[in-house]
Amino acid sequence: MLYGLTRLLNGLARCQAVLQHQQRGATAVEYGLMVTLIAVVIIGGVTFLGKNVSSLFQGVAGKV
């Protein structure tokens, strides 16, 4: 019984060491994906709002 518990604890310690070693932070690829996603959202927002703002200014200019 004690031998099995010792093996289990040793296995858990090894798994923890492996998991801690693998979690070193974001890589350049992950940062690149985040920047790409942010750029797509910004471009989509500017495109969508740009059309609305343009039509708003044209409407105001027509009334003036």
mmCIF file of C-alpha atoms in Angstrom:
data_model
loop_
_atom_site.group_PDB
_atom_site.id
_atom_site.type_symbol
_atom_site.label_atom_id
_atom_site.label_comp_id
_atom_site.label_asym_id
_atom_site.label_seq_id
_atom_site.Cartn_x
_atom_site.Cartn_y
_atom_site.Cartn_z
ATOM 1 C CA MET A 1 0.000 0.000 0.000
ATOM 2 C CA LEU A 2 2.737 2.461 0.960
ATOM 3 C CA TYR A 3 4.713 1.539 -2.154
ATOM 4 C CA GLY A 4 1.720 2.307 -4.405
ATOM 5 C CA LEU A 5 1.137 5.657 -2.703
ATOM 6 C CA THR A 6 4.801 6.544 -3.079
ATOM 7 C CA ARG A 7 4.696 5.699 -6.796
ATOM 8 C CA LEU A 8 1.553 7.776 -7.231
ATOM 9 C CA LEU A 9 3.088 10.799 -5.525
ATOM 10 C CA ASN A 10 6.298 10.471 -7.560
ATOM 11 C CA GLY A 11 4.255 10.302 -10.771
ATOM 12 C CA LEU A 12 2.298 13.405 -9.801
ATOM 13 C CA ALA A 13 5.513 15.258 -8.993
ATOM 14 C CA ARG A 14 6.934 14.358 -12.425
ATOM 15 C CA CYS A 15 3.740 15.509 -14.159
ATOM 16 C CA GLN A 16 3.839 18.799 -12.266
ATOM 17 C CA ALA A 17 7.480 19.341 -13.257
ATOM 18 C CA VAL A 18 6.691 18.691 -16.923
ATOM 19 C CA LEU A 19 3.678 21.015 -16.902
ATOM 20 C CA GLN A 20 5.613 23.816 -15.202
ATOM 21 C CA HIS A 21 8.414 23.451 -17.738
ATOM 22 C CA GLN A 22 5.990 23.705 -20.684
ATOM 23 C CA GLN A 23 4.302 26.896 -19.460
ATOM 24 C CA ARG A 24 6.954 29.474 -20.263
ATOM 25 C CA GLY A 25 4.728 32.201 -21.673
ATOM 26 C CA ALA A 26 3.489 33.342 -25.031
ATOM 27 C CA THR A 27 5.622 32.801 -28.097
ATOM 28 C CA ALA A 28 6.071 35.112 -31.048
ATOM 29 C CA VAL A 29 3.494 33.096 -33.010
ATOM 30 C CA GLU A 30 0.860 33.659 -30.328
ATOM 31 C CA TYR A 31 1.639 37.375 -30.203
ATOM 32 C CA GLY A 32 1.396 37.509 -33.995
ATOM 33 C CA LEU A 33 -2.045 35.877 -33.907
ATOM 34 C CA MET A 34 -3.244 38.344 -31.276
ATOM 35 C CA VAL A 35 -1.983 41.316 -33.310
ATOM 36 C CA THR A 36 -3.668 39.943 -36.441
ATOM 37 C CA LEU A 37 -6.981 39.493 -34.633
ATOM 38 C CA ILE A 38 -6.810 43.019 -33.198
ATOM 39 C CA ALA A 39 -6.019 44.429 -36.648
ATOM 40 C CA VAL A 40 -8.971 42.602 -38.228
ATOM 41 C CA VAL A 41 -11.333 43.958 -35.560
ATOM 42 C CA ILE A 42 -10.009 47.508 -36.015
ATOM 43 C CA ILE A 43 -10.278 47.339 -39.814
ATOM 44 C CA GLY A 44 -13.816 45.954 -39.581
ATOM 45 C CA GLY A 45 -14.839 48.662 -37.134
ATOM 46 C CA VAL A 46 -13.335 51.459 -39.192
ATOM 47 C CA THR A 47 -14.954 50.132 -42.356
ATOM 48 C CA PHE A 48 -18.356 49.832 -40.718
ATOM 49 C CA LEU A 49 -18.225 53.153 -38.900
ATOM 50 C CA GLY A 50 -16.565 54.931 -41.810
ATOM 51 C CA LYS A 51 -19.556 54.341 -44.054
ATOM 52 C CA ASN A 52 -21.969 55.525 -41.363
ATOM 53 C CA VAL A 53 -19.953 58.639 -40.554
ATOM 54 C CA SER A 54 -19.551 59.466 -44.242
ATOM 55 C CA SER A 55 -23.299 59.279 -44.847
ATOM 56 C CA LEU A 56 -23.893 61.358 -41.704
ATOM 57 C CA PHE A 57 -21.557 64.113 -42.912
ATOM 58 C CA GLN A 58 -23.117 64.029 -46.387
ATOM 59 C CA GLY A 59 -26.566 64.422 -44.838
ATOM 60 C CA VAL A 60 -25.409 67.376 -42.732
ATOM 61 C CA ALA A 61 -23.678 68.966 -45.727
ATOM 62 C CA GLY A 62 -26.850 68.570 -47.790
ATOM 63 C CA LYS A 63 -28.913 70.359 -45.144
ATOM 64 C CA VAL A 64 -26.447 73.233 -44.862
#
